[in-house]
Amino acid sequence: MKIKRAIILGAGFGKRMHPITKKIPKPLVKIKNKTILENSINFLISIGVEHIIINTHYLQNQIYNFLKNKKFSCKIDLVYEKKKI
């Protein structure tokens, strides 16, 4: 059985990573010149996932813009948690 869909939980405030996450959401923190989000997406693609859903909240526009400027070989949908997370 292959996993076709996955969710990445990206809505947190990243408080344990302050001050790094005061201006950038945790999924966009870079490690060795790649964001945590990009590494996660690439891993999921490598195991055959075709549809990724990412929930967002804190600084969600940055995540949206990041994905808009990247091309991945799978479908990616964002879900914005508008109220409390």
JSON list of C-alpha atoms in Angstrom, two decimals:
[
{"chain": "A", "resi": 1, "resn": "MET", "atom": "CA", "xyz": [0.00, 0.00, 0.00]},
{"chain": "A", "resi": 2, "resn": "LYS", "atom": "CA", "xyz": [1.38, 3.39, -1.02]},
{"chain": "A", "resi": 3, "resn": "ILE", "atom": "CA", "xyz": [0.69, 6.60, 0.81]},
{"chain": "A", "resi": 4, "resn": "LYS", "atom": "CA", "xyz": [-0.73, 9.09, -1.69]},
{"chain": "A", "resi": 5, "resn": "ARG", "atom": "CA", "xyz": [-1.65, 12.00, 0.61]},
{"chain": "A", "resi": 6, "resn": "ALA", "atom": "CA", "xyz": [0.12, 13.58, 3.56]},
{"chain": "A", "resi": 7, "resn": "ILE", "atom": "CA", "xyz": [-0.29, 16.59, 5.82]},
{"chain": "A", "resi": 8, "resn": "ILE", "atom": "CA", "xyz": [2.46, 18.86, 7.07]},
{"chain": "A", "resi": 9, "resn": "LEU", "atom": "CA", "xyz": [1.61, 20.64, 10.30]},
{"chain": "A", "resi": 10, "resn": "GLY", "atom": "CA", "xyz": [2.94, 24.15, 9.78]},
{"chain": "A", "resi": 11, "resn": "ALA", "atom": "CA", "xyz": [0.59, 26.30, 11.85]},
{"chain": "A", "resi": 12, "resn": "GLY", "atom": "CA", "xyz": [2.56, 26.63, 15.08]},
{"chain": "A", "resi": 13, "resn": "PHE", "atom": "CA", "xyz": [4.11, 29.82, 16.40]},
{"chain": "A", "resi": 14, "resn": "GLY", "atom": "CA", "xyz": [7.59, 28.32, 16.76]},
{"chain": "A", "resi": 15, "resn": "LYS", "atom": "CA", "xyz": [8.00, 29.83, 20.24]},
{"chain": "A", "resi": 16, "resn": "ARG", "atom": "CA", "xyz": [10.74, 27.39, 21.22]},
{"chain": "A", "resi": 17, "resn": "MET", "atom": "CA", "xyz": [12.82, 28.70, 18.33]},
{"chain": "A", "resi": 18, "resn": "HIS", "atom": "CA", "xyz": [12.59, 32.40, 19.26]},
{"chain": "A", "resi": 19, "resn": "PRO", "atom": "CA", "xyz": [14.18, 34.76, 18.29]},
{"chain": "A", "resi": 20, "resn": "ILE", "atom": "CA", "xyz": [14.63, 33.00, 14.92]},
{"chain": "A", "resi": 21, "resn": "THR", "atom": "CA", "xyz": [10.88, 32.60, 14.44]},
{"chain": "A", "resi": 22, "resn": "LYS", "atom": "CA", "xyz": [9.82, 36.12, 15.37]},
{"chain": "A", "resi": 23, "resn": "LYS", "atom": "CA", "xyz": [9.88, 37.20, 11.71]},
{"chain": "A", "resi": 24, "resn": "ILE", "atom": "CA", "xyz": [9.82, 33.90, 9.85]},
{"chain": "A", "resi": 25, "resn": "PRO", "atom": "CA", "xyz": [7.55, 30.89, 10.37]},
{"chain": "A", "resi": 26, "resn": "LYS", "atom": "CA", "xyz": [9.26, 27.73, 11.58]},
{"chain": "A", "resi": 27, "resn": "PRO", "atom": "CA", "xyz": [8.66, 25.79, 8.32]},
{"chain": "A", "resi": 28, "resn": "LEU", "atom": "CA", "xyz": [10.76, 28.42, 6.50]},
{"chain": "A", "resi": 29, "resn": "VAL", "atom": "CA", "xyz": [13.76, 28.22, 8.82]},
{"chain": "A", "resi": 30, "resn": "LYS", "atom": "CA", "xyz": [16.76, 27.12, 6.75]},
{"chain": "A", "resi": 31, "resn": "ILE", "atom": "CA", "xyz": [19.06, 24.26, 7.56]},
{"chain": "A", "resi": 32, "resn": "LYS", "atom": "CA", "xyz": [22.00, 23.89, 5.16]},
{"chain": "A", "resi": 33, "resn": "ASN", "atom": "CA", "xyz": [20.38, 26.37, 2.71]},
{"chain": "A", "resi": 34, "resn": "LYS", "atom": "CA", "xyz": [17.06, 24.48, 2.48]},
{"chain": "A", "resi": 35, "resn": "THR", "atom": "CA", "xyz": [13.95, 25.25, 4.45]},
{"chain": "A", "resi": 36, "resn": "ILE", "atom": "CA", "xyz": [12.44, 22.71, 6.82]},
{"chain": "A", "resi": 37, "resn": "LEU", "atom": "CA", "xyz": [9.33, 22.83, 4.62]},
{"chain": "A", "resi": 38, "resn": "GLU", "atom": "CA", "xyz": [11.24, 22.15, 1.41]},
{"chain": "A", "resi": 39, "resn": "ASN", "atom": "CA", "xyz": [13.05, 19.22, 3.02]},
{"chain": "A", "resi": 40, "resn": "SER", "atom": "CA", "xyz": [9.73, 17.79, 4.24]},
{"chain": "A", "resi": 41, "resn": "ILE", "atom": "CA", "xyz": [8.06, 18.18, 0.84]},
{"chain": "A", "resi": 42, "resn": "ASN", "atom": "CA", "xyz": [11.00, 16.62, -1.00]},
{"chain": "A", "resi": 43, "resn": "PHE", "atom": "CA", "xyz": [11.02, 13.66, 1.40]},
{"chain": "A", "resi": 44, "resn": "LEU", "atom": "CA", "xyz": [7.29, 13.07, 0.93]},
{"chain": "A", "resi": 45, "resn": "ILE", "atom": "CA", "xyz": [7.68, 13.24, -2.86]},
{"chain": "A", "resi": 46, "resn": "SER", "atom": "CA", "xyz": [10.59, 10.75, -2.66]},
{"chain": "A", "resi": 47, "resn": "ILE", "atom": "CA", "xyz": [8.33, 8.15, -1.00]},
{"chain": "A", "resi": 48, "resn": "GLY", "atom": "CA", "xyz": [5.59, 8.59, -3.58]},
{"chain": "A", "resi": 49, "resn": "VAL", "atom": "CA", "xyz": [3.21, 11.09, -2.01]},
{"chain": "A", "resi": 50, "resn": "GLU", "atom": "CA", "xyz": [1.21, 12.85, -4.72]},
{"chain": "A", "resi": 51, "resn": "HIS", "atom": "CA", "xyz": [-0.86, 15.33, -2.68]},
{"chain": "A", "resi": 52, "resn": "ILE", "atom": "CA", "xyz": [0.40, 17.34, 0.30]},
{"chain": "A", "resi": 53, "resn": "ILE", "atom": "CA", "xyz": [-1.79, 19.48, 2.53]},
{"chain": "A", "resi": 54, "resn": "ILE", "atom": "CA", "xyz": [-0.08, 22.08, 4.72]},
{"chain": "A", "resi": 55, "resn": "ASN", "atom": "CA", "xyz": [-1.93, 23.78, 7.54]},
{"chain": "A", "resi": 56, "resn": "THR", "atom": "CA", "xyz": [-0.76, 27.32, 8.26]},
{"chain": "A", "resi": 57, "resn": "HIS", "atom": "CA", "xyz": [-1.48, 30.13, 10.67]},
{"chain": "A", "resi": 58, "resn": "TYR", "atom": "CA", "xyz": [1.45, 32.22, 11.92]},
{"chain": "A", "resi": 59, "resn": "LEU", "atom": "CA", "xyz": [2.94, 34.34, 9.11]},
{"chain": "A", "resi": 60, "resn": "GLN", "atom": "CA", "xyz": [1.04, 32.22, 6.60]},
{"chain": "A", "resi": 61, "resn": "ASN", "atom": "CA", "xyz": [1.62, 34.70, 3.76]},
{"chain": "A", "resi": 62, "resn": "GLN", "atom": "CA", "xyz": [5.33, 33.86, 3.81]},
{"chain": "A", "resi": 63, "resn": "ILE", "atom": "CA", "xyz": [4.58, 30.16, 3.39]},
{"chain": "A", "resi": 64, "resn": "TYR", "atom": "CA", "xyz": [2.12, 30.94, 0.58]},
{"chain": "A", "resi": 65, "resn": "ASN", "atom": "CA", "xyz": [4.69, 33.10, -1.23]},
{"chain": "A", "resi": 66, "resn": "PHE", "atom": "CA", "xyz": [7.42, 30.50, -0.76]},
{"chain": "A", "resi": 67, "resn": "LEU", "atom": "CA", "xyz": [5.28, 27.79, -2.36]},
{"chain": "A", "resi": 68, "resn": "LYS", "atom": "CA", "xyz": [4.14, 30.12, -5.14]},
{"chain": "A", "resi": 69, "resn": "ASN", "atom": "CA", "xyz": [7.78, 30.62, -6.17]},
{"chain": "A", "resi": 70, "resn": "LYS", "atom": "CA", "xyz": [8.75, 26.92, -5.99]},
{"chain": "A", "resi": 71, "resn": "LYS", "atom": "CA", "xyz": [7.78, 24.14, -8.34]},
{"chain": "A", "resi": 72, "resn": "PHE", "atom": "CA", "xyz": [7.22, 20.73, -6.81]},
{"chain": "A", "resi": 73, "resn": "SER", "atom": "CA", "xyz": [6.15, 17.57, -8.62]},
{"chain": "A", "resi": 74, "resn": "CYS", "atom": "CA", "xyz": [3.06, 17.02, -6.49]},
{"chain": "A", "resi": 75, "resn": "LYS", "atom": "CA", "xyz": [-0.16, 18.84, -5.70]},
{"chain": "A", "resi": 76, "resn": "ILE", "atom": "CA", "xyz": [0.12, 21.10, -2.65]},
{"chain": "A", "resi": 77, "resn": "ASP", "atom": "CA", "xyz": [-2.83, 22.72, -0.88]},
{"chain": "A", "resi": 78, "resn": "LEU", "atom": "CA", "xyz": [-2.67, 25.20, 1.98]},
{"chain": "A", "resi": 79, "resn": "VAL", "atom": "CA", "xyz": [-5.25, 25.31, 4.74]},
{"chain": "A", "resi": 80, "resn": "TYR", "atom": "CA", "xyz": [-5.22, 28.55, 6.71]},
{"chain": "A", "resi": 81, "resn": "GLU", "atom": "CA", "xyz": [-6.25, 28.15, 10.34]},
{"chain": "A", "resi": 82, "resn": "LYS", "atom": "CA", "xyz": [-7.95, 31.55, 10.66]},
{"chain": "A", "resi": 83, "resn": "LYS", "atom": "CA", "xyz": [-8.93, 31.48, 14.30]},
{"chain": "A", "resi": 84, "resn": "LYS", "atom": "CA", "xyz": [-7.04, 30.02, 17.24]},
{"chain": "A", "resi": 85, "resn": "ILE", "atom": "CA", "xyz": [-4.71, 27.13, 16.62]}
]
